[in-house]
mmCIF file of C-alpha atoms in Angstrom:
data_model
loop_
_atom_site.group_PDB
_atom_site.id
_atom_site.type_symbol
_atom_site.label_atom_id
_atom_site.label_comp_id
_atom_site.label_asym_id
_atom_site.label_seq_id
_atom_site.Cartn_x
_atom_site.Cartn_y
_atom_site.Cartn_z
ATOM 1 C CA UNK A 1 -37.159 221.559 178.299
ATOM 2 C CA UNK A 2 -35.376 218.318 177.432
ATOM 3 C CA UNK A 3 -32.066 217.961 179.314
ATOM 4 C CA UNK A 4 -29.070 215.626 179.038
ATOM 5 C CA UNK A 5 -26.608 215.293 181.950
ATOM 6 C CA UNK A 6 -23.159 213.872 181.176
ATOM 7 C CA UNK A 7 -21.380 211.857 183.862
ATOM 8 C CA UNK A 8 -21.939 208.993 186.275
ATOM 9 C CA UNK A 9 -21.052 210.142 189.791
ATOM 10 C CA UNK A 10 -22.670 211.622 192.861
ATOM 11 C CA UNK A 11 -22.447 215.120 191.423
ATOM 12 C CA UNK A 12 -24.407 214.016 188.368
ATOM 13 C CA UNK A 13 -27.040 212.290 190.527
ATOM 14 C CA UNK A 14 -27.387 215.542 192.496
ATOM 15 C CA UNK A 15 -27.717 217.534 189.265
ATOM 16 C CA UNK A 16 -30.280 215.090 187.903
ATOM 17 C CA UNK A 17 -32.246 215.261 191.157
ATOM 18 C CA UNK A 18 -32.331 219.070 191.034
ATOM 19 C CA UNK A 19 -33.379 219.033 187.366
ATOM 20 C CA UNK A 20 -36.025 216.395 188.067
ATOM 21 C CA UNK A 21 -37.599 218.757 190.605
ATOM 22 C CA UNK A 22 -37.773 221.582 188.023
ATOM 23 C CA UNK A 23 -41.270 221.670 186.447
ATOM 24 C CA UNK A 24 -39.849 223.101 183.213
ATOM 25 C CA UNK A 25 -37.924 219.858 182.556
ATOM 26 C CA UNK A 26 -40.122 217.626 180.419
ATOM 27 C CA UNK A 27 -37.552 214.902 179.705
ATOM 28 C CA UNK A 28 -34.390 214.051 181.626
ATOM 29 C CA UNK A 29 -31.544 211.917 180.288
ATOM 30 C CA UNK A 30 -28.140 210.897 181.698
ATOM 31 C CA UNK A 31 -25.120 209.478 179.912
ATOM 32 C CA UNK A 32 -23.958 207.137 181.206
ATOM 33 C CA UNK A 33 -25.621 207.854 184.545
ATOM 34 C CA UNK A 34 -25.752 205.328 187.379
ATOM 35 C CA UNK A 35 -28.340 203.159 189.148
ATOM 36 C CA UNK A 36 -29.505 206.186 191.125
ATOM 37 C CA UNK A 37 -30.091 208.423 188.114
ATOM 38 C CA UNK A 38 -31.938 205.525 186.434
ATOM 39 C CA UNK A 39 -34.720 206.021 188.976
ATOM 40 C CA UNK A 40 -35.438 209.579 187.784
ATOM 41 C CA UNK A 41 -33.997 209.749 184.253
ATOM 42 C CA UNK A 42 -33.320 207.677 181.150
ATOM 43 C CA UNK A 43 -29.738 206.405 181.164
ATOM 44 C CA UNK A 44 -27.760 205.985 177.950
ATOM 45 C CA UNK A 45 -24.587 203.914 177.899
ATOM 46 C CA UNK A 46 -21.801 205.782 176.175
ATOM 47 C CA UNK A 47 -18.409 207.299 176.889
ATOM 48 C CA UNK A 48 -19.166 210.956 177.744
ATOM 49 C CA UNK A 49 -15.716 212.028 176.518
ATOM 50 C CA UNK A 50 -16.605 210.769 173.003
ATOM 51 C CA UNK A 51 -17.530 214.014 171.251
ATOM 52 C CA UNK A 52 -19.174 212.403 168.265
ATOM 53 C CA UNK A 53 -21.283 210.004 170.321
ATOM 54 C CA UNK A 54 -22.459 212.781 172.665
ATOM 55 C CA UNK A 55 -23.448 215.114 169.827
ATOM 56 C CA UNK A 56 -25.312 212.306 168.054
ATOM 57 C CA UNK A 57 -27.179 211.370 171.241
ATOM 58 C CA UNK A 58 -28.096 214.972 172.080
ATOM 59 C CA UNK A 59 -29.380 215.538 168.544
ATOM 60 C CA UNK A 60 -31.367 212.300 168.547
ATOM 61 C CA UNK A 61 -32.956 213.133 171.895
ATOM 62 C CA UNK A 62 -33.672 216.703 170.722
ATOM 63 C CA UNK A 63 -32.429 218.172 173.986
ATOM 64 C CA UNK A 64 -32.485 221.891 174.673
ATOM 65 C CA UNK A 65 -29.621 221.720 177.149
ATOM 66 C CA UNK A 66 -26.612 219.503 177.848
ATOM 67 C CA UNK A 67 -25.099 219.763 181.344
ATOM 68 C CA UNK A 68 -21.514 218.534 181.636
ATOM 69 C CA UNK A 69 -20.499 217.111 185.016
ATOM 70 C CA UNK A 70 -16.908 215.758 184.997
ATOM 71 C CA UNK A 71 -13.794 217.760 184.186
ATOM 72 C CA UNK A 72 -12.438 215.088 181.815
ATOM 73 C CA UNK A 73 -15.434 215.618 179.537
ATOM 74 C CA UNK A 74 -14.725 219.352 179.382
ATOM 75 C CA UNK A 75 -11.032 218.846 178.666
ATOM 76 C CA UNK A 76 -11.967 216.396 175.894
ATOM 77 C CA UNK A 77 -13.674 219.284 174.074
ATOM 78 C CA UNK A 78 -17.224 217.949 174.301
ATOM 79 C CA UNK A 79 -18.544 221.439 175.011
ATOM 80 C CA UNK A 80 -16.838 222.736 171.857
ATOM 81 C CA UNK A 81 -18.420 219.984 169.750
ATOM 82 C CA UNK A 82 -21.907 220.568 171.139
ATOM 83 C CA UNK A 83 -21.748 224.324 170.500
ATOM 84 C CA UNK A 84 -20.458 223.728 166.988
ATOM 85 C CA UNK A 85 -23.538 221.548 166.418
ATOM 86 C CA UNK A 86 -25.801 224.322 167.742
ATOM 87 C CA UNK A 87 -26.751 222.498 170.947
ATOM 88 C CA UNK A 88 -26.824 224.660 174.116
ATOM 89 C CA UNK A 89 -24.239 223.418 176.587
ATOM 90 C CA UNK A 90 -23.599 224.252 180.230
ATOM 91 C CA UNK A 91 -19.857 223.804 180.671
ATOM 92 C CA UNK A 92 -16.834 225.686 179.335
ATOM 93 C CA UNK A 93 -15.039 224.857 176.118
ATOM 94 C CA UNK A 94 -11.661 223.162 176.210
ATOM 95 C CA UNK A 95 -9.664 226.406 176.171
ATOM 96 C CA UNK A 96 -11.530 227.925 179.117
ATOM 97 C CA UNK A 97 -11.498 224.606 181.012
ATOM 98 C CA UNK A 98 -7.704 224.964 181.245
ATOM 99 C CA UNK A 99 -8.491 227.001 184.373
ATOM 100 C CA UNK A 100 -8.736 223.573 186.026
ATOM 101 C CA UNK A 101 -6.753 221.389 183.636
ATOM 102 C CA UNK A 102 -3.545 223.372 184.210
ATOM 103 C CA UNK A 103 -2.637 224.857 187.580
ATOM 104 C CA UNK A 104 0.053 226.892 185.828
ATOM 105 C CA UNK A 105 -2.509 228.384 183.414
ATOM 106 C CA UNK A 106 -4.793 229.240 186.329
ATOM 107 C CA UNK A 107 -1.949 231.060 188.065
ATOM 108 C CA UNK A 108 -1.217 232.965 184.847
ATOM 109 C CA UNK A 109 -4.853 234.056 184.541
ATOM 110 C CA UNK A 110 -5.018 235.083 188.191
ATOM 111 C CA UNK A 111 -1.845 237.139 187.874
ATOM 112 C CA UNK A 112 -3.218 238.943 184.815
ATOM 113 C CA UNK A 113 -6.570 239.558 186.504
ATOM 114 C CA UNK A 114 -5.111 240.663 189.838
ATOM 115 C CA UNK A 115 -6.805 237.819 191.710
ATOM 116 C CA UNK A 116 -5.327 237.141 195.182
ATOM 117 C CA UNK A 117 -3.697 233.714 195.434
ATOM 118 C CA UNK A 118 -0.684 231.966 196.912
ATOM 119 C CA UNK A 119 2.789 232.768 195.621
ATOM 120 C CA UNK A 120 3.949 229.868 193.477
ATOM 121 C CA UNK A 121 6.537 228.458 191.098
ATOM 122 C CA UNK A 122 6.024 226.159 188.120
ATOM 123 C CA UNK A 123 8.610 223.356 188.250
ATOM 124 C CA UNK A 124 9.655 220.879 185.560
ATOM 125 C CA UNK A 125 12.755 219.372 187.191
ATOM 126 C CA UNK A 126 13.721 218.027 190.598
ATOM 127 C CA UNK A 127 16.202 220.876 190.983
ATOM 128 C CA UNK A 128 13.483 223.470 190.442
ATOM 129 C CA UNK A 129 11.250 221.657 192.928
ATOM 130 C CA UNK A 130 13.967 221.645 195.593
ATOM 131 C CA UNK A 131 14.597 225.367 195.091
ATOM 132 C CA UNK A 132 10.880 226.101 195.412
ATOM 133 C CA UNK A 133 10.537 223.995 198.556
ATOM 134 C CA UNK A 134 13.478 225.894 200.067
ATOM 135 C CA UNK A 135 11.903 229.207 199.133
ATOM 136 C CA UNK A 136 8.469 228.543 200.619
ATOM 137 C CA UNK A 137 9.342 226.212 203.503
ATOM 138 C CA UNK A 138 6.974 223.831 205.305
ATOM 139 C CA UNK A 139 4.167 222.959 205.234
ATOM 140 C CA UNK A 140 4.992 222.071 201.635
ATOM 141 C CA UNK A 141 2.277 222.378 198.969
ATOM 142 C CA UNK A 142 2.893 220.494 195.699
ATOM 143 C CA UNK A 143 0.226 220.304 192.993
ATOM 144 C CA UNK A 144 0.171 218.179 189.868
ATOM 145 C CA UNK A 145 -0.211 220.659 187.002
ATOM 146 C CA UNK A 146 -2.767 218.439 185.235
ATOM 147 C CA UNK A 147 -6.066 216.794 186.111
ATOM 148 C CA UNK A 148 -5.899 214.396 189.049
ATOM 149 C CA UNK A 149 -9.536 213.896 190.118
ATOM 150 C CA UNK A 150 -9.064 216.019 193.221
ATOM 151 C CA UNK A 151 -6.135 213.902 194.451
ATOM 152 C CA UNK A 152 -3.163 215.629 192.807
ATOM 153 C CA UNK A 153 -2.278 217.853 195.751
ATOM 154 C CA UNK A 154 0.058 217.024 198.616
ATOM 155 C CA UNK A 155 0.243 219.233 201.694
ATOM 156 C CA UNK A 156 2.875 217.903 204.066
ATOM 157 C CA UNK A 157 5.519 218.751 206.637
ATOM 158 C CA UNK A 158 7.716 216.055 205.067
ATOM 159 C CA UNK A 159 10.139 217.316 202.446
ATOM 160 C CA UNK A 160 10.704 213.735 201.249
ATOM 161 C CA UNK A 161 6.977 213.205 200.692
ATOM 162 C CA UNK A 162 6.754 216.478 198.773
ATOM 163 C CA UNK A 163 9.679 215.446 196.548
ATOM 164 C CA UNK A 164 8.203 211.982 195.924
ATOM 165 C CA UNK A 165 4.909 213.500 194.806
ATOM 166 C CA UNK A 166 6.702 215.924 192.488
ATOM 167 C CA UNK A 167 8.794 213.128 190.995
ATOM 168 C CA UNK A 168 5.574 211.224 190.139
ATOM 169 C CA UNK A 169 4.271 214.160 188.068
ATOM 170 C CA UNK A 170 5.436 215.590 184.748
ATOM 171 C CA UNK A 171 5.104 219.179 185.895
ATOM 172 C CA UNK A 172 4.077 220.634 189.249
ATOM 173 C CA UNK A 173 3.183 223.901 190.881
ATOM 174 C CA UNK A 174 4.870 224.435 194.237
ATOM 175 C CA UNK A 175 3.317 227.189 196.309
ATOM 176 C CA UNK A 176 3.242 228.796 199.714
ATOM 177 C CA UNK A 177 0.969 227.289 202.334
ATOM 178 C CA UNK A 178 -2.245 229.193 202.963
ATOM 179 C CA UNK A 179 -3.496 229.229 206.552
ATOM 180 C CA UNK A 180 -7.121 229.529 207.616
ATOM 181 C CA UNK A 181 -10.348 227.631 206.839
ATOM 182 C CA UNK A 182 -11.254 226.717 203.271
ATOM 183 C CA UNK A 183 -14.496 227.627 201.517
ATOM 184 C CA UNK A 184 -15.952 226.511 198.198
ATOM 185 C CA UNK A 185 -17.981 229.004 196.172
ATOM 186 C CA UNK A 186 -19.682 228.178 192.870
ATOM 187 C CA UNK A 187 -20.621 230.913 190.413
ATOM 188 C CA UNK A 188 -22.841 230.406 187.377
ATOM 189 C CA UNK A 189 -21.354 232.158 184.339
ATOM 190 C CA UNK A 190 -22.581 232.985 180.831
ATOM 191 C CA UNK A 191 -19.262 234.231 179.462
ATOM 192 C CA UNK A 192 -19.790 237.775 180.688
ATOM 193 C CA UNK A 193 -21.821 237.785 183.889
ATOM 194 C CA UNK A 194 -21.750 235.621 187.013
ATOM 195 C CA UNK A 195 -24.209 234.812 189.814
ATOM 196 C CA UNK A 196 -23.072 233.122 193.061
ATOM 197 C CA UNK A 197 -24.507 230.049 194.739
ATOM 198 C CA UNK A 198 -24.303 229.346 198.484
ATOM 199 C CA UNK A 199 -20.793 228.868 199.883
ATOM 200 C CA UNK A 200 -20.016 225.431 201.295
ATOM 201 C CA UNK A 201 -17.161 223.625 202.995
ATOM 202 C CA UNK A 202 -15.852 220.201 202.045
ATOM 203 C CA UNK A 203 -13.492 217.758 203.727
ATOM 204 C CA UNK A 204 -10.619 216.498 201.579
ATOM 205 C CA UNK A 205 -8.717 214.229 203.960
ATOM 206 C CA UNK A 206 -9.763 210.595 204.184
ATOM 207 C CA UNK A 207 -10.079 210.299 207.955
ATOM 208 C CA UNK A 208 -11.432 212.137 210.991
ATOM 209 C CA UNK A 209 -9.528 215.148 212.225
ATOM 210 C CA UNK A 210 -8.260 215.880 208.700
ATOM 211 C CA UNK A 211 -5.881 212.936 208.854
ATOM 212 C CA UNK A 212 -4.817 210.676 206.007
ATOM 213 C CA UNK A 213 -4.367 211.263 202.278
ATOM 214 C CA UNK A 214 -6.223 213.773 200.154
ATOM 215 C CA UNK A 215 -9.345 212.450 198.452
ATOM 216 C CA UNK A 216 -11.928 213.789 196.048
ATOM 217 C CA UNK A 217 -13.923 214.854 199.118
ATOM 218 C CA UNK A 218 -15.418 212.926 202.059
ATOM 219 C CA UNK A 219 -18.295 215.233 202.937
ATOM 220 C CA UNK A 220 -19.622 218.777 202.838
ATOM 221 C CA UNK A 221 -22.131 221.135 204.401
ATOM 222 C CA UNK A 222 -23.928 224.429 203.908
ATOM 223 C CA UNK A 223 -24.589 227.097 205.112
ATOM 224 C CA UNK A 224 -21.434 228.271 206.898
ATOM 225 C CA UNK A 225 -22.430 229.988 210.144
ATOM 226 C CA UNK A 226 -18.854 231.127 210.748
ATOM 227 C CA UNK A 227 -18.301 232.770 207.349
ATOM 228 C CA UNK A 228 -17.616 236.515 207.640
ATOM 229 C CA UNK A 229 -20.344 238.913 206.494
ATOM 230 C CA UNK A 230 -19.900 240.090 202.932
ATOM 231 C CA UNK A 231 -17.707 237.117 201.949
ATOM 232 C CA UNK A 232 -19.678 236.216 198.825
ATOM 233 C CA UNK A 233 -19.760 239.806 197.564
ATOM 234 C CA UNK A 234 -16.024 240.138 198.169
ATOM 235 C CA UNK A 235 -15.216 236.926 196.311
ATOM 236 C CA UNK A 236 -17.441 237.853 193.378
ATOM 237 C CA UNK A 237 -15.803 241.279 193.005
ATOM 238 C CA UNK A 238 -12.167 240.314 193.635
ATOM 239 C CA UNK A 239 -12.012 236.744 192.315
ATOM 240 C CA UNK A 240 -14.867 235.544 190.101
ATOM 241 C CA UNK A 241 -15.711 238.584 187.976
ATOM 242 C CA UNK A 242 -12.055 239.532 187.297
ATOM 243 C CA UNK A 243 -11.387 235.923 186.204
ATOM 244 C CA UNK A 244 -14.440 235.846 183.922
ATOM 245 C CA UNK A 245 -13.381 239.220 182.479
ATOM 246 C CA UNK A 246 -9.818 238.034 181.853
ATOM 247 C CA UNK A 247 -10.935 234.853 180.092
ATOM 248 C CA UNK A 248 -13.310 236.883 177.944
ATOM 249 C CA UNK A 249 -10.445 239.265 177.112
ATOM 250 C CA UNK A 250 -8.481 236.240 175.920
ATOM 251 C CA UNK A 251 -11.422 235.333 173.641
ATOM 252 C CA UNK A 252 -12.156 232.187 175.648
ATOM 253 C CA UNK A 253 -15.428 233.198 177.341
ATOM 254 C CA UNK A 254 -16.263 231.099 180.369
ATOM 255 C CA UNK A 255 -19.690 229.429 180.175
ATOM 256 C CA UNK A 256 -20.631 227.105 183.009
ATOM 257 C CA UNK A 257 -19.915 227.000 186.715
ATOM 258 C CA UNK A 258 -16.666 228.429 188.018
ATOM 259 C CA UNK A 259 -15.643 226.752 191.271
ATOM 260 C CA UNK A 260 -13.429 228.903 193.460
ATOM 261 C CA UNK A 261 -11.643 227.011 196.216
ATOM 262 C CA UNK A 262 -10.721 229.662 198.756
ATOM 263 C CA UNK A 263 -8.649 230.014 201.905
ATOM 264 C CA UNK A 264 -9.702 232.645 204.439
ATOM 265 C CA UNK A 265 -6.171 233.488 205.541
ATOM 266 C CA UNK A 266 -4.864 235.911 208.135
ATOM 267 C CA UNK A 267 -4.029 238.196 205.190
ATOM 268 C CA UNK A 268 -7.452 237.958 203.551
ATOM 269 C CA UNK A 269 -9.170 235.770 200.958
ATOM 270 C CA UNK A 270 -6.845 233.786 198.691
ATOM 271 C CA UNK A 271 -7.670 231.388 195.838
ATOM 272 C CA UNK A 272 -6.442 227.849 196.457
ATOM 273 C CA UNK A 273 -7.643 226.534 193.099
ATOM 274 C CA UNK A 274 -10.227 226.893 190.363
ATOM 275 C CA UNK A 275 -12.331 224.046 189.028
ATOM 276 C CA UNK A 276 -14.240 224.189 185.766
ATOM 277 C CA UNK A 277 -17.264 222.230 186.989
ATOM 278 C CA UNK A 278 -19.498 221.656 189.989
ATOM 279 C CA UNK A 279 -17.426 220.422 192.912
ATOM 280 C CA UNK A 280 -18.136 217.026 194.381
ATOM 281 C CA UNK A 281 -19.443 216.628 197.129
ATOM 282 C CA UNK A 282 -20.319 220.321 197.666
ATOM 283 C CA UNK A 283 -22.828 220.200 194.801
ATOM 284 C CA UNK A 284 -24.868 217.687 196.743
ATOM 285 C CA UNK A 285 -25.578 220.143 199.579
ATOM 286 C CA UNK A 286 -25.696 223.395 197.590
ATOM 287 C CA UNK A 287 -28.237 222.152 195.054
ATOM 288 C CA UNK A 288 -30.281 220.612 197.868
ATOM 289 C CA UNK A 289 -30.881 224.122 199.232
ATOM 290 C CA UNK A 290 -31.538 225.839 195.870
ATOM 291 C CA UNK A 291 -35.200 226.836 195.473
ATOM 292 C CA UNK A 292 -34.834 228.692 192.165
ATOM 293 C CA UNK A 293 -35.543 226.282 189.272
ATOM 294 C CA UNK A 294 -32.136 225.110 188.113
ATOM 295 C CA UNK A 295 -32.800 224.252 184.450
ATOM 296 C CA UNK A 296 -33.635 227.805 183.428
ATOM 297 C CA UNK A 297 -30.534 229.069 185.255
ATOM 298 C CA UNK A 298 -28.208 226.659 183.465
ATOM 299 C CA UNK A 299 -29.850 227.291 180.100
ATOM 300 C CA UNK A 300 -29.497 231.064 180.593
ATOM 301 C CA UNK A 301 -25.755 230.525 181.065
ATOM 302 C CA UNK A 302 -25.562 228.294 177.981
ATOM 303 C CA UNK A 303 -27.263 230.814 175.673
ATOM 304 C CA UNK A 304 -25.740 233.957 177.177
ATOM 305 C CA UNK A 305 -28.790 235.351 178.944
ATOM 306 C CA UNK A 306 -27.872 235.286 182.640
ATOM 307 C CA UNK A 307 -29.184 238.295 184.581
ATOM 308 C CA UNK A 308 -26.281 239.490 186.778
ATOM 309 C CA UNK A 309 -28.703 241.134 189.227
ATOM 310 C CA UNK A 310 -30.620 237.902 189.757
ATOM 311 C CA UNK A 311 -31.201 237.047 193.411
ATOM 312 C CA UNK A 312 -31.491 233.297 193.796
ATOM 313 C CA UNK A 313 -33.980 231.818 196.239
ATOM 314 C CA UNK A 314 -32.844 229.308 198.863
ATOM 315 C CA UNK A 315 -34.669 226.882 201.082
ATOM 316 C CA UNK A 316 -34.327 227.585 204.802
ATOM 317 C CA UNK A 317 -32.262 225.241 206.935
ATOM 318 C CA UNK A 318 -29.110 223.264 206.231
ATOM 319 C CA UNK A 319 -27.737 220.248 204.382
ATOM 320 C CA UNK A 320 -24.888 217.878 205.230
ATOM 321 C CA UNK A 321 -23.524 215.113 203.020
ATOM 322 C CA UNK A 322 -21.418 212.183 204.204
ATOM 323 C CA UNK A 323 -19.455 210.121 201.689
ATOM 324 C CA UNK A 324 -19.454 206.346 202.158
ATOM 325 C CA UNK A 325 -16.189 205.147 200.606
ATOM 326 C CA UNK A 326 -15.131 201.676 199.512
ATOM 327 C CA UNK A 327 -12.542 199.605 201.334
ATOM 328 C CA UNK A 328 -9.068 200.774 200.328
ATOM 329 C CA UNK A 329 -10.132 204.233 199.134
ATOM 330 C CA UNK A 330 -8.377 206.391 198.005
ATOM 331 C CA UNK A 331 -5.358 204.201 197.162
ATOM 332 C CA UNK A 332 -6.982 201.002 195.828
ATOM 333 C CA UNK A 333 -10.780 200.938 196.294
ATOM 334 C CA UNK A 334 -12.438 197.544 196.267
ATOM 335 C CA UNK A 335 -15.193 196.959 193.724
ATOM 336 C CA UNK A 336 -18.023 194.491 193.416
ATOM 337 C CA UNK A 337 -19.163 194.337 197.044
ATOM 338 C CA UNK A 338 -22.928 194.393 197.533
ATOM 339 C CA UNK A 339 -24.577 197.442 199.091
ATOM 340 C CA UNK A 340 -27.445 196.931 201.509
ATOM 341 C CA UNK A 341 -29.719 199.208 203.534
ATOM 342 C CA UNK A 342 -30.453 201.797 200.852
ATOM 343 C CA UNK A 343 -34.207 201.689 201.425
ATOM 344 C CA UNK A 344 -33.736 201.932 205.192
ATOM 345 C CA UNK A 345 -31.410 204.914 204.761
ATOM 346 C CA UNK A 346 -33.858 206.684 202.459
ATOM 347 C CA UNK A 347 -36.628 206.129 205.029
ATOM 348 C CA UNK A 348 -34.835 208.308 207.602
ATOM 349 C CA UNK A 349 -36.691 211.600 207.916
ATOM 350 C CA UNK A 350 -34.817 214.426 206.222
ATOM 351 C CA UNK A 351 -32.319 212.121 204.499
ATOM 352 C CA UNK A 352 -31.745 210.577 201.103
ATOM 353 C CA UNK A 353 -28.956 208.742 199.277
ATOM 354 C CA UNK A 354 -27.190 209.723 196.055
ATOM 355 C CA UNK A 355 -25.271 207.126 194.041
ATOM 356 C CA UNK A 356 -21.669 208.050 193.320
ATOM 357 C CA UNK A 357 -19.700 204.908 192.466
ATOM 358 C CA UNK A 358 -22.255 202.122 192.046
ATOM 359 C CA UNK A 359 -23.352 199.564 189.476
ATOM 360 C CA UNK A 360 -25.891 196.773 189.313
ATOM 361 C CA UNK A 361 -24.475 193.342 190.054
ATOM 362 C CA UNK A 362 -26.056 189.918 189.980
ATOM 363 C CA UNK A 363 -29.841 189.864 190.246
ATOM 364 C CA UNK A 364 -29.887 193.635 189.804
ATOM 365 C CA UNK A 365 -28.514 194.386 193.247
ATOM 366 C CA UNK A 366 -26.359 197.513 193.728
ATOM 367 C CA UNK A 367 -22.634 196.993 194.206
ATOM 368 C CA UNK A 368 -19.652 199.267 194.775
ATOM 369 C CA UNK A 369 -18.068 200.390 191.514
ATOM 370 C CA UNK A 370 -15.797 203.235 192.569
ATOM 371 C CA UNK A 371 -13.939 204.806 195.464
ATOM 372 C CA UNK A 372 -16.629 207.146 196.713
ATOM 373 C CA UNK A 373 -19.646 204.866 196.572
ATOM 374 C CA UNK A 374 -22.551 206.817 198.080
ATOM 375 C CA UNK A 375 -23.384 210.345 199.220
ATOM 376 C CA UNK A 376 -25.752 210.326 202.183
ATOM 377 C CA UNK A 377 -27.490 213.715 202.435
ATOM 378 C CA UNK A 378 -29.193 214.941 205.586
ATOM 379 C CA UNK A 379 -31.360 218.045 205.784
ATOM 380 C CA UNK A 380 -32.974 219.916 208.647
ATOM 381 C CA UNK A 381 -33.797 223.302 210.157
ATOM 382 C CA UNK A 382 -30.167 223.689 211.221
ATOM 383 C CA UNK A 383 -26.791 222.022 210.827
ATOM 384 C CA UNK A 384 -27.210 219.881 213.927
ATOM 385 C CA UNK A 385 -30.460 218.355 212.664
ATOM 386 C CA UNK A 386 -29.105 217.917 209.133
ATOM 387 C CA UNK A 387 -25.963 216.258 210.465
ATOM 388 C CA UNK A 388 -27.966 213.920 212.691
ATOM 389 C CA UNK A 389 -30.166 212.863 209.770
ATOM 390 C CA UNK A 390 -27.159 212.200 207.531
ATOM 391 C CA UNK A 391 -25.390 210.030 210.080
ATOM 392 C CA UNK A 392 -28.514 208.133 211.062
ATOM 393 C CA UNK A 393 -29.083 207.283 207.391
ATOM 394 C CA UNK A 394 -25.424 206.359 206.893
ATOM 395 C CA UNK A 395 -25.676 203.929 209.799
ATOM 396 C CA UNK A 396 -28.315 201.944 207.883
ATOM 397 C CA UNK A 397 -26.005 201.207 204.943
ATOM 398 C CA UNK A 398 -24.035 197.990 204.735
ATOM 399 C CA UNK A 399 -20.918 197.686 202.558
ATOM 400 C CA UNK A 400 -18.046 195.375 203.457
ATOM 401 C CA UNK A 401 -14.927 197.287 204.473
ATOM 402 C CA UNK A 402 -16.470 200.702 203.802
ATOM 403 C CA UNK A 403 -15.495 203.787 205.756
ATOM 404 C CA UNK A 404 -16.738 207.325 206.268
ATOM 405 C CA UNK A 405 -15.723 210.309 208.329
ATOM 406 C CA UNK A 406 -17.657 210.899 211.534
ATOM 407 C CA UNK A 407 -16.793 214.590 211.915
ATOM 408 C CA UNK A 408 -18.408 216.252 208.898
ATOM 409 C CA UNK A 409 -19.733 219.679 210.032
ATOM 410 C CA UNK A 410 -18.933 218.791 213.657
ATOM 411 C CA UNK A 411 -16.887 221.936 214.370
ATOM 412 C CA UNK A 412 -19.571 224.154 212.836
ATOM 413 C CA UNK A 413 -22.266 222.529 214.954
ATOM 414 C CA UNK A 414 -20.108 222.862 218.068
ATOM 415 C CA UNK A 415 -19.521 226.602 217.647
ATOM 416 C CA UNK A 416 -21.160 228.809 220.286
#
């Protein structure tokens, strides 16, 4: 199978790595890719939101599958264009991708499908926002209705901060605060059926102890030793399948991965948000553990042949990823600084490095080219070993002004 991956971040490097390990993949391409994907695939420089350019490239390369990484590509309708051209595509069309592109649409779908989620109000004026904040009380949760690269949500005790965030958005969803730990669950979907992947947990805040602003994600781990028994089955039956059924009823079948961000509250499982693509950085740890060949799974979704009774195979042990972020991230990340120590990091037993926001600078040396620069993945027989490998490898990397959290998976490892 010849495969094309669209995107340039850590998620796409993780996808390319998983596809590269699949013996059924005979040719692997990325557009635009990054210096990391260039080591295992052929990179092609183009704008992945350009529908015409993507279709032309996929046709020229004679690929049997296109895998879409970023949400902006989905919202641009690239999946629609590929399907119209007869090219199998893993990723929902623009209409179905509204499940992420519009928080208000997602709430509408959940209400129709009977999916448990937080009570909420859609607000288009400051007066409506103030009324909603009064109704729900602190902690205040205000979400930009549109795409915001994982940084459009403010959770705060400060009413003024909540109002400022709302004022900076065209339309927001204000909702009740959900207590309890958060879990990410991906489900592969073919428009009718869905199969779950391993649940994971990510860390959104920039600094240790869940302090600082929300980011696109500073680390993740799997498995979750504290997750209640039967969680995945419950989420599939009460959240994922009803959502897939509702979208199909609306004649917008969902093909791709449905990301359910969940809160395990004192009142039961509640949906925090849906994403229309693999989450970043959870993908990096979930795909690391997947033993079932990934290309055939994604192609089965793209062509409508996913077996709902399929039991995926998983490698034993655990994976932890630590995000190395550029100076100033998430507000104003610095670019152009040279990255050193990549070979030393990769030499750590049980660890490897995925490129997320990098480019090649002078003399072909890697430099920072985004906020989240690298994903350092550690693996091992358990979370403690995986975490140790990740942090040992991260300690080898040099990048001026960079920062990373030191507490990824720490609570899970510390549990009795």
